[in-house]
Short mmCIF file of C-alpha atoms in Angstrom, two decimals:
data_model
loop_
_atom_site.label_atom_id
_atom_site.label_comp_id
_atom_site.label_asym_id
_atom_site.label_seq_id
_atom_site.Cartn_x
_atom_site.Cartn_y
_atom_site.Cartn_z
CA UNK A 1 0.00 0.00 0.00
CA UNK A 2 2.62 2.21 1.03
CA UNK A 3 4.56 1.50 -2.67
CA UNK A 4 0.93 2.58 -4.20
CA UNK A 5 0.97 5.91 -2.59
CA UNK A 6 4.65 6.54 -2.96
CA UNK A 7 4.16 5.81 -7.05
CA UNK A 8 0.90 8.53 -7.24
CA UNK A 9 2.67 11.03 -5.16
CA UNK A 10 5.60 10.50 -7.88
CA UNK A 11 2.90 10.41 -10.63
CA UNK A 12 1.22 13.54 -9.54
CA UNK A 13 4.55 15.36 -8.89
CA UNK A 14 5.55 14.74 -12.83
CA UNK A 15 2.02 15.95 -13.59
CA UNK A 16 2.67 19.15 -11.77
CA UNK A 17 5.98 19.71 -13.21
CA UNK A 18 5.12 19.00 -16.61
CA UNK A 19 2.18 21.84 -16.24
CA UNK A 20 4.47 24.03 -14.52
CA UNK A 21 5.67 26.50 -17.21
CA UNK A 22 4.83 26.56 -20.98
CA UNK A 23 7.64 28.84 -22.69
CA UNK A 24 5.59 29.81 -24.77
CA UNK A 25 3.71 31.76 -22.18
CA UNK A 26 6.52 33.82 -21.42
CA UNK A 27 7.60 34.53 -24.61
CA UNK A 28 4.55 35.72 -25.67
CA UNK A 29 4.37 37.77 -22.30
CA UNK A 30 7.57 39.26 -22.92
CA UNK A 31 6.44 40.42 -26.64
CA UNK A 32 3.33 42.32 -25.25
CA UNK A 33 5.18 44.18 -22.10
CA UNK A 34 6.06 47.01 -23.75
CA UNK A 35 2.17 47.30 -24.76
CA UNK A 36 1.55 47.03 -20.81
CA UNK A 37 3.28 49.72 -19.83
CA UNK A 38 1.89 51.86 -22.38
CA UNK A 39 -1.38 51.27 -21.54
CA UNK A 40 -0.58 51.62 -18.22
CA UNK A 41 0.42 54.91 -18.24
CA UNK A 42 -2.44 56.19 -20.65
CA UNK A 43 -4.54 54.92 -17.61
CA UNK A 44 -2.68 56.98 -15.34
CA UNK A 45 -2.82 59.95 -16.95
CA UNK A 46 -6.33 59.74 -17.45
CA UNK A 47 -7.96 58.10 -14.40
CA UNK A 48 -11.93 58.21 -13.54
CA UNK A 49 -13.39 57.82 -10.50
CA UNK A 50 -15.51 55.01 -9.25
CA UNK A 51 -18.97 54.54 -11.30
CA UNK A 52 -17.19 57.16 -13.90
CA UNK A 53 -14.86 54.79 -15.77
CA UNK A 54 -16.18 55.77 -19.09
CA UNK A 55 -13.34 56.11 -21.72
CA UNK A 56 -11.49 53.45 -19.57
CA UNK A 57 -14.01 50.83 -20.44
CA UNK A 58 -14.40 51.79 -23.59
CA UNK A 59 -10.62 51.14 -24.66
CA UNK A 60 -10.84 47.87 -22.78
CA UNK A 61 -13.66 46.85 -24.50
CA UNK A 62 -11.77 47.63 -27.76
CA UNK A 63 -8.86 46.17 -27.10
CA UNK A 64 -10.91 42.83 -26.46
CA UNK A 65 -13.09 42.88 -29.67
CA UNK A 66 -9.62 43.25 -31.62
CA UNK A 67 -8.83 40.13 -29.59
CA UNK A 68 -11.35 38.30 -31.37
CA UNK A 69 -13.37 37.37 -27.50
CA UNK A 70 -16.93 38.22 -26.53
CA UNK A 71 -17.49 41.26 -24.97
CA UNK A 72 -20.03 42.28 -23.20
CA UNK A 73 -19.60 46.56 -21.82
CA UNK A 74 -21.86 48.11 -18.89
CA UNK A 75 -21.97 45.47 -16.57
CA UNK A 76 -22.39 47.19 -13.02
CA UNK A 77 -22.56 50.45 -15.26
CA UNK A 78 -18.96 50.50 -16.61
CA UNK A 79 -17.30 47.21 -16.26
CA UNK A 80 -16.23 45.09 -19.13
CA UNK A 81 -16.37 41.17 -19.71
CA UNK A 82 -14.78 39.35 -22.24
CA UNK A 83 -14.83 35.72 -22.60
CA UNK A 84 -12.00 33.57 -24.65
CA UNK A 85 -13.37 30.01 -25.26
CA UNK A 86 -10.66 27.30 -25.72
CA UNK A 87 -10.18 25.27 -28.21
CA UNK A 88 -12.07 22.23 -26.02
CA UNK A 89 -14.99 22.51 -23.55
CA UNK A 90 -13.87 22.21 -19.43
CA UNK A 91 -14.16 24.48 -16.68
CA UNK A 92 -14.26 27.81 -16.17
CA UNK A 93 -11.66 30.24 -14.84
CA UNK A 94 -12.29 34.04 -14.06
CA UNK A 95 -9.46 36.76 -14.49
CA UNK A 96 -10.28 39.87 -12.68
CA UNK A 97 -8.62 43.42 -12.73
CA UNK A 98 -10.09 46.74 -11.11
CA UNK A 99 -10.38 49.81 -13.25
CA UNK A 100 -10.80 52.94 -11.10
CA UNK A 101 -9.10 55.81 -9.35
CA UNK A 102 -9.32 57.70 -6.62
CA UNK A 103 -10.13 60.91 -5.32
CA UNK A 104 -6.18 61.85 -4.75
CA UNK A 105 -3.93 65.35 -5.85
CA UNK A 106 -1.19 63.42 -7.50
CA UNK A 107 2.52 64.60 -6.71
CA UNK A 108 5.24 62.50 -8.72
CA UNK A 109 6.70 63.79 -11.11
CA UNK A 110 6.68 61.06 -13.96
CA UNK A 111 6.26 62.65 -17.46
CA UNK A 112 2.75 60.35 -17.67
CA UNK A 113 1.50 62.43 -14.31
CA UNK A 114 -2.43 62.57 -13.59
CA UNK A 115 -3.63 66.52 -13.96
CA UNK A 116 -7.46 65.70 -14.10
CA UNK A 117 -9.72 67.53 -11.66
CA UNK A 118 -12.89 66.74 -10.67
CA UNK A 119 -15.83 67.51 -8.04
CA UNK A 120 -16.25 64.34 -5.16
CA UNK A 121 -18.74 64.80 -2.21
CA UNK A 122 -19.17 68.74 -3.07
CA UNK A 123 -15.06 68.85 -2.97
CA UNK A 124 -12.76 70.02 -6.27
CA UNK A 125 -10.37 67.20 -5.80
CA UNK A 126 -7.53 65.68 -8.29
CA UNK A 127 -8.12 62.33 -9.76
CA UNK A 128 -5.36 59.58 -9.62
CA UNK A 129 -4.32 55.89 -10.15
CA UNK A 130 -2.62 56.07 -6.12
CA UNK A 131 -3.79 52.41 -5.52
CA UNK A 132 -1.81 50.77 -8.49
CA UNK A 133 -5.15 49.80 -10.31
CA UNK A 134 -4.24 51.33 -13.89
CA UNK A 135 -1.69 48.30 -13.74
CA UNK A 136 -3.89 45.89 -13.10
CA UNK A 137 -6.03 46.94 -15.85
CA UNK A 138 -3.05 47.03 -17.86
CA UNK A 139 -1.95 43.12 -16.73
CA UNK A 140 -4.94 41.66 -17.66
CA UNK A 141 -5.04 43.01 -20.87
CA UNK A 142 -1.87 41.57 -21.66
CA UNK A 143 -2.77 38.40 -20.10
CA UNK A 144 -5.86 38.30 -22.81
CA UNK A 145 -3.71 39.05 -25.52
CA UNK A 146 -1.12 36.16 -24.52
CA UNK A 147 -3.89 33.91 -24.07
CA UNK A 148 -5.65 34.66 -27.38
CA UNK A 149 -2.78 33.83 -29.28
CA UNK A 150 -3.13 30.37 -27.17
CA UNK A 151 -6.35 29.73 -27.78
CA UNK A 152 -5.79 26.00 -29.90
CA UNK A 153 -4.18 24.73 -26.27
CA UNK A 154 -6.66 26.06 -24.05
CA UNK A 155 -8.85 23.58 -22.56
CA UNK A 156 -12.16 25.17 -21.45
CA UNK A 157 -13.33 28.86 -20.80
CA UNK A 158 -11.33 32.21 -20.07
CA UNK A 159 -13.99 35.08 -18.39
CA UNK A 160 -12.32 38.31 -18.14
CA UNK A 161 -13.54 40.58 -15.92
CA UNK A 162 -12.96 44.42 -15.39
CA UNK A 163 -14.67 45.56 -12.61
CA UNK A 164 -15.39 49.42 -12.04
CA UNK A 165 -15.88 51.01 -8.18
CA UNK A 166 -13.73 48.89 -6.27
CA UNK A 167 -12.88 51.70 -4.11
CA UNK A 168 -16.83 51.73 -3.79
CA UNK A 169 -19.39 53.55 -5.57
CA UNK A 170 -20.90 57.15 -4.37
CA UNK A 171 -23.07 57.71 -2.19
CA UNK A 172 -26.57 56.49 -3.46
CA UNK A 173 -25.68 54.42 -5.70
CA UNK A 174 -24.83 50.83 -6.37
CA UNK A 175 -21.39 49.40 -8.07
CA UNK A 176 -18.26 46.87 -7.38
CA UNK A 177 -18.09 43.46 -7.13
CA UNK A 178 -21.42 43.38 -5.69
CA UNK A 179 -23.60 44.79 -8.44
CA UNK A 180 -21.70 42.81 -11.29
CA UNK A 181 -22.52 39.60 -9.36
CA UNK A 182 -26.22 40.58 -9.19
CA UNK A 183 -26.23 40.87 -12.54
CA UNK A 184 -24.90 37.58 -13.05
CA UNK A 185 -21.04 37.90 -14.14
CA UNK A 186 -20.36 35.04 -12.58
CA UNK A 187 -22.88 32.96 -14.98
CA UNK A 188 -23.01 31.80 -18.74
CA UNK A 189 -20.41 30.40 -18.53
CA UNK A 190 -20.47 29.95 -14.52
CA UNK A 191 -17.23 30.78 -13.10
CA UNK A 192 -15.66 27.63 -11.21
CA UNK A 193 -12.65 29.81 -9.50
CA UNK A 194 -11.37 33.37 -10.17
CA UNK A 195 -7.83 34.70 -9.51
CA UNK A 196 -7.08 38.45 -8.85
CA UNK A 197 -3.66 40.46 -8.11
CA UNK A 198 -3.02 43.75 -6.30
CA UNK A 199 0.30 45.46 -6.82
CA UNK A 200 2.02 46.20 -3.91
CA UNK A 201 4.82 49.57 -3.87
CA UNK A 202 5.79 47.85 -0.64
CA UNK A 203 7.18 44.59 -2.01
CA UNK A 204 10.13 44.59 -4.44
CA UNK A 205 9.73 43.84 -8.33
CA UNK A 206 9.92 40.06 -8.77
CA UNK A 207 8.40 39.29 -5.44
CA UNK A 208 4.58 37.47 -4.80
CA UNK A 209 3.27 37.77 -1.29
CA UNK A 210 0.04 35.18 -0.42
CA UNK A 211 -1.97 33.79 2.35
CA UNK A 212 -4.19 31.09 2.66
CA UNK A 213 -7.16 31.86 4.21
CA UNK A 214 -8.42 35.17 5.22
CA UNK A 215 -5.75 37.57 3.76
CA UNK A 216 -7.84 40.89 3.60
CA UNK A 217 -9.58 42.57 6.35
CA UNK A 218 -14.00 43.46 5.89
CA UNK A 219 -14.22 46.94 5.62
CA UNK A 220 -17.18 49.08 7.10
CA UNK A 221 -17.93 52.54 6.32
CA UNK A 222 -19.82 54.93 9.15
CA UNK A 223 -21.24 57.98 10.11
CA UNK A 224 -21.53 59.55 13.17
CA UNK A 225 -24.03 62.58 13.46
CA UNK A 226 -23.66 64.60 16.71
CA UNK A 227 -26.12 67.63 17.54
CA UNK A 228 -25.27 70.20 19.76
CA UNK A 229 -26.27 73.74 20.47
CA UNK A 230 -25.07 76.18 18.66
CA UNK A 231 -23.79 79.42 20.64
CA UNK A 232 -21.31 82.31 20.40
CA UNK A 233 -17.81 81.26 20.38
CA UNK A 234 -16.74 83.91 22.89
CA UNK A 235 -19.47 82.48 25.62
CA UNK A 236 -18.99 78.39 25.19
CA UNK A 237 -21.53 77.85 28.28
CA UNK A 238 -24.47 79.16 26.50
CA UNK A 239 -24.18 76.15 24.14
CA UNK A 240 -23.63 72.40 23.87
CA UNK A 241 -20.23 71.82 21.62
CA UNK A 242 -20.36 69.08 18.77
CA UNK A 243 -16.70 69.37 18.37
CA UNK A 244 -15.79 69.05 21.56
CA UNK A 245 -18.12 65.74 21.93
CA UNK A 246 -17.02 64.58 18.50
CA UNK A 247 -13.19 65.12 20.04
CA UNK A 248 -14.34 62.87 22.86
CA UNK A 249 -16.19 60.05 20.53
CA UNK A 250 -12.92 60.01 18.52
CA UNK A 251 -10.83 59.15 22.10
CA UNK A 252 -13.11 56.45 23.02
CA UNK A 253 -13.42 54.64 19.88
CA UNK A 254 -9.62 54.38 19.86
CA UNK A 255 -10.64 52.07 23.30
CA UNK A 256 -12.44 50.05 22.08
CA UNK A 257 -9.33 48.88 20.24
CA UNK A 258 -6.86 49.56 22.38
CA UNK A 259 -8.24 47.83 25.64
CA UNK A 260 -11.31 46.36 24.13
CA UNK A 261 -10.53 43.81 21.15
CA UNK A 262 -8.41 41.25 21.78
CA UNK A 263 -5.67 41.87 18.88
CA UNK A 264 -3.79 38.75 19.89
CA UNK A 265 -6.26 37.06 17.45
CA UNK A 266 -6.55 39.49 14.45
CA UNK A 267 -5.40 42.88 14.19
CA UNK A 268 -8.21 45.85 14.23
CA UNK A 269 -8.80 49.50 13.34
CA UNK A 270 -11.28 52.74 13.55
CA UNK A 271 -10.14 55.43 11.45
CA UNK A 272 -11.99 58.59 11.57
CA UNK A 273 -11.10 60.20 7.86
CA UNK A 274 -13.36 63.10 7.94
CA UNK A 275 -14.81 65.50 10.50
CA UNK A 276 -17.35 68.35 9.16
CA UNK A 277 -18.44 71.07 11.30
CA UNK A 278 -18.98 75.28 11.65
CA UNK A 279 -18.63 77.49 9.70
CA UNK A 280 -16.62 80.31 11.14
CA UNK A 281 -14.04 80.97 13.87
CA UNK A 282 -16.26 82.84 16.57
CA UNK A 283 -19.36 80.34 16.53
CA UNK A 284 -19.73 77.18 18.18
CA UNK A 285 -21.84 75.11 15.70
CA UNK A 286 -24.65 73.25 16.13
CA UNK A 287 -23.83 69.96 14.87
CA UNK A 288 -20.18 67.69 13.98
CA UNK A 289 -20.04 65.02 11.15
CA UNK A 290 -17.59 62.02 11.68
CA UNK A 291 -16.96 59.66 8.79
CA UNK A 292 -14.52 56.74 8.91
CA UNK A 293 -13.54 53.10 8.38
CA UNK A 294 -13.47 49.70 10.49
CA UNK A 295 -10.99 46.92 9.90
CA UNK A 296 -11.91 43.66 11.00
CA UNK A 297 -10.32 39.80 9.94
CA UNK A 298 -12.37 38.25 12.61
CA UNK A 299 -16.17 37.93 12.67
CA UNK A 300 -16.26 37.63 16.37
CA UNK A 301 -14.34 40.88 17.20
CA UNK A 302 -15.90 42.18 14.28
CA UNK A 303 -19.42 42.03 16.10
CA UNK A 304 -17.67 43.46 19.20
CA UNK A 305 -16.51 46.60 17.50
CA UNK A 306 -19.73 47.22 16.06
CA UNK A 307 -21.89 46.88 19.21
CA UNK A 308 -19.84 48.83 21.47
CA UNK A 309 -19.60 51.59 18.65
CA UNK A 310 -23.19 51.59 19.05
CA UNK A 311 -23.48 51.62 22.29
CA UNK A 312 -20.67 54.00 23.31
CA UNK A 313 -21.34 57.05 20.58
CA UNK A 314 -24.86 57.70 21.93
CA UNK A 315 -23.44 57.39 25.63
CA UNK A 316 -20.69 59.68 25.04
CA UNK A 317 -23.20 62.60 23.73
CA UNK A 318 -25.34 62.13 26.03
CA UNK A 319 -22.41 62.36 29.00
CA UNK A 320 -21.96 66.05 27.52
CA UNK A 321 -25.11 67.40 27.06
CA UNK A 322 -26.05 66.63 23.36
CA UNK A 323 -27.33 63.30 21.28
CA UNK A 324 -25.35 61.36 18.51
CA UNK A 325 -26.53 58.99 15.88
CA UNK A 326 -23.99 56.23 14.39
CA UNK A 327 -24.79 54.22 11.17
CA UNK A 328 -22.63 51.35 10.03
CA UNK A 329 -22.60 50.35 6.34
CA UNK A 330 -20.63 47.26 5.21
CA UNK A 331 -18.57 47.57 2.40
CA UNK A 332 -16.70 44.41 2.35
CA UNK A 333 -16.57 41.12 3.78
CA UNK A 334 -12.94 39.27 4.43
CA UNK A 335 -10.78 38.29 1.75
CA UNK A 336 -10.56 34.33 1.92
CA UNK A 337 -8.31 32.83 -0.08
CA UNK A 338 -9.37 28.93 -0.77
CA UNK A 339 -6.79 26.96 1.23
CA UNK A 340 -7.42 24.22 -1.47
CA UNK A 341 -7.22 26.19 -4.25
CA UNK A 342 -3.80 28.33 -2.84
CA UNK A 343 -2.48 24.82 -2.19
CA UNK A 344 -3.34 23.74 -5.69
CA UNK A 345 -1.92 26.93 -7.47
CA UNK A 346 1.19 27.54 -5.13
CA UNK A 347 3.61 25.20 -7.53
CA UNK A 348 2.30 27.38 -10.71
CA UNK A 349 2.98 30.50 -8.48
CA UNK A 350 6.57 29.38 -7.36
CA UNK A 351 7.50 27.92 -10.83
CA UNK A 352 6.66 31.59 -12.68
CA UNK A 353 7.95 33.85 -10.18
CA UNK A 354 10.62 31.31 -8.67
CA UNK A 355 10.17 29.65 -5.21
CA UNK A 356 12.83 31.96 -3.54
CA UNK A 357 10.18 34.68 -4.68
CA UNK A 358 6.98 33.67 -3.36
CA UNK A 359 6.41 34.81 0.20
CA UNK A 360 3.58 33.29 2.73
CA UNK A 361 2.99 36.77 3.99
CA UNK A 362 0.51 37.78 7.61
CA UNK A 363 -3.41 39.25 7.08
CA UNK A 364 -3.69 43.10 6.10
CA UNK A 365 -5.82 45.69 7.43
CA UNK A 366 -6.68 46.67 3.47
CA UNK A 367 -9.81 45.70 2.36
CA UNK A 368 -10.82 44.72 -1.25
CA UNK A 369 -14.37 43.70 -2.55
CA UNK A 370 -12.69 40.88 -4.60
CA UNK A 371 -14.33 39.53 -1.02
CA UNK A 372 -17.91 39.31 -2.66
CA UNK A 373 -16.32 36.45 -5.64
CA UNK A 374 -14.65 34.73 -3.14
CA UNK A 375 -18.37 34.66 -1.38
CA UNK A 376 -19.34 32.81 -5.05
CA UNK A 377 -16.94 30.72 -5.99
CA UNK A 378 -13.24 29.65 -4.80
CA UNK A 379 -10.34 32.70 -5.27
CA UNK A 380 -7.00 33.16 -5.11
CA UNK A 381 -5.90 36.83 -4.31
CA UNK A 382 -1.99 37.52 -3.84
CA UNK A 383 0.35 41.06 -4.02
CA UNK A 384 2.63 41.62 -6.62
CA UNK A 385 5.94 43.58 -6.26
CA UNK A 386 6.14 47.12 -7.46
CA UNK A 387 8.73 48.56 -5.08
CA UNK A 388 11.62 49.42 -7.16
CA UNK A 389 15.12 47.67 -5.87
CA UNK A 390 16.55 51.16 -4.92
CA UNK A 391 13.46 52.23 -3.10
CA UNK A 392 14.90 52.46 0.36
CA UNK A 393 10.63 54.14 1.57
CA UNK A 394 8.23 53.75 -0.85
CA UNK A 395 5.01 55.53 -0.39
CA UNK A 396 1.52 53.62 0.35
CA UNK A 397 -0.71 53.23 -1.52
CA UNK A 398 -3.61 56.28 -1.55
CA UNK A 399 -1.00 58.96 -0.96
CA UNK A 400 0.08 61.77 -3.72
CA UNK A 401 3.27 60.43 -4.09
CA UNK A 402 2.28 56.71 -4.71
CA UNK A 403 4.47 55.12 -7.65
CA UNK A 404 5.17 51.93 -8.99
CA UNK A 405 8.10 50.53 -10.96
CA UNK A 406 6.75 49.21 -14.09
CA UNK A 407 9.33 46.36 -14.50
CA UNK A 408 7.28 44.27 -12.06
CA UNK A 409 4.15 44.03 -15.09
CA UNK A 410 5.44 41.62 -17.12
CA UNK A 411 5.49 38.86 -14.32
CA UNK A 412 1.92 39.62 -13.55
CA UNK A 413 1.18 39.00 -17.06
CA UNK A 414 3.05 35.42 -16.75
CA UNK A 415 1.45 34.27 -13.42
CA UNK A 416 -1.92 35.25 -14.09
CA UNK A 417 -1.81 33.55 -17.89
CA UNK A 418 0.01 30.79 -16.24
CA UNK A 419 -2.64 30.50 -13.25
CA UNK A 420 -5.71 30.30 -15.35
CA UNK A 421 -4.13 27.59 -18.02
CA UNK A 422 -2.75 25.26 -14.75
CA UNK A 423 -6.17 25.61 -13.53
CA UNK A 424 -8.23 24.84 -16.53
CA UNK A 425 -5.38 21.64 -17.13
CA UNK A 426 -5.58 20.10 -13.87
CA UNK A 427 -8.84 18.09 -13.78
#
């Protein structure tokens, strides 16, 4: 019995190896590189905002019909599908790439640099790629060029999916993952696992980072209200101060984490992004605006967090003479990465980028509504090096100065191409 095993581990190893890298792949990846980074940077320098990705989609959708696949343009308002059917029936895999910007004043000084303006939430802001997602749009069409020109080996079904407003869609309306789910992206063909890639101006150029399991933290979006009463600034006792109480709800949420949650488990975090409030230096306003962001990788301190939000904000107000109101939206749930499917991929992974390469990284704080597939169907969502080699402190991600070095593209072109072949080979 034990010589029966021993000869279908051996069998299964020279299965693996033998799928492990087609050189044609690469070559093919190499070829369409320099197209990458042009589109890349055309991306860049003309970013739209969640929901908005208008001329975006529209060159994706071109580039795909020149492709030869079926397209299919406005799913969850702008996103773009394209499906590449092999040359034999099998499984499906899903591709997926996010395709907008954010609300950020870029400050590099690349010759390809963003100078679009636009209004978001009543503000003029600038508009810019500071998340890295212009190269993932960029990657995946490169990965459905190299895989058109495959098309005679490919066993099965190729969906490609461009999804708009993963940053989230404004206020009011609908968008993400989310919407182009409920409207069935996922179906006809339906998707048997999907693979997705997030550059990372943190980890140096050649270098994967992964985790099985939950890798991504849910995300929630609130919104506290507090009412006051308003009064001159000069004489403070004839009124009830919002900022003041919103100054003390900001100190106590930061307890909640700091002596509440027991971060042994799972890291946490409330972030208050944006207070709103008065409307001149010698009046005490009548009411204080809070908007911010939980982090959570674990459901159980997740429904901690929320229920002593609830019950503190209100308490707090109340303590000081006013009232406060706190709504709590989800945006996200946890990025899960399949342990099966990670452990079925990982040789693909290691063989492309090379073993020495590929990192088992810890959980992140970031939050990504890949989440919602991953809900669906088995995923596999890993980080891809941007940091460039003499980058001694690169900038995160959603800052002005965020940048990425380009020589990093071409490998997510190879992994992804190679990840969705392995997985449509391996029965």
């Amino acid at each position: 019995m034990k010589n029966n095993f021993l000869i279908l581990f051996i069998l299964c190893s020279t299965l693996i190896q033998a799928q492990e890298i087609d050189p044609q792949i690469n070559l093919l990846a190499d070829k369409v590189e320099d197209k990458v980074i042009s589109w890349r940077r055309d991306f860049h320098q003309n970013p739209e905002l969640s929901n908005r990705e208008f001329k975006t989609a529209k060159k994706i959708a071109q580039h795909l019909k020149d492709l030869g696949l079926e397209v299919t343009e406005q799913v969850a308002k702008t996103g773009v599908v394209g499906i590449l059917r092999g040359a034999t029936e099998g499984k499906t895999v899903a591709l997926r790439a996010d395709i907008d910007a954010l609300p950020v004043t870029e400050r590099t000084d690349v010759p390809f640099k963003s100078t679009i303006k636009t209004t978001f939430l009543d503000t003029e802001v600038g508009v810019s790629h500071a998340c890295g997602h212009d190269t993932h749009t960029a990657i995946l069409m490169g990965v459905a060029e190299v895989l058109s020109q495959h098309k005679e080996k490919i066993t099965g079904t190729v969906k490609f999916i461009f999804q708009p407003a993963e940053e989230g869609p404004p206020p009011g309306e609908e968008g993400g993952a989310k919407l182009m789910i409920k409207e069935g992206v996922l179906d006809n063909p339906s998707v048997d696992a999907i693979f997705g890639l997030h550059i990372n101006s943190g980890t140096p150029v050649g270098t994967v980072r992964y985790k099985p399991g939950g890798t991504m933290a849910a995300v929630e979006r609130f919104v506290i209200k507090v009412q006051g009463k308003q009064a001159h600034g000069s004489a403070p006792w004839n009124g009830i101060d919002p900022i003041v109480i919103a100054a003390k709800i900001i100190d106590g949420l930061q307890t909640i984490i700091s002596r509440e949650a027991p971060l042994v488990n799972e890291a946490a975090v409330i972030t208050v992004g944006k207070i709103t409030s008065g409307v001149r230096f010698n009046i005490i306003p009548e009411t204080a605006e809070m908007i911010g962001t939980i982090r959570t990788l674990d459901p159980e301190m997740r429904t901690l967090i929320l229920r002593r939000m609830h019950e503190m904000v209100p308490a707090i107000a109340t303590s000081y003479g006013g009232s406060a109101t706190v709504e709590i939206q989800n945006n996200t749930s946890i990025t899960y990465n399949d342990p099966e499917l990670v452990k079925q991929m990982l040789p693909t992974l290691e063989a492309v980028a090379g073993k020495e390469n590929v990192v088992l990284t810890k959980a992140t704080t970031g939050g990504e509504d890949f989440a919602f597939f991953q809900e669906k169907v088995p995923g596999f969502y890993f980080f891809l090096g941007g940091k460039a080699i003499t980058t001694l402190s690169p900038p995160s991600h959603h800052t002005p100065d965020f940048y990425i070095d380009e020589s990093g593209l071409v490998l997510g072109v190879k992994i992804m191409s190679h990840l969705a072949l392995e997985y449509l080979e391996t029965p």
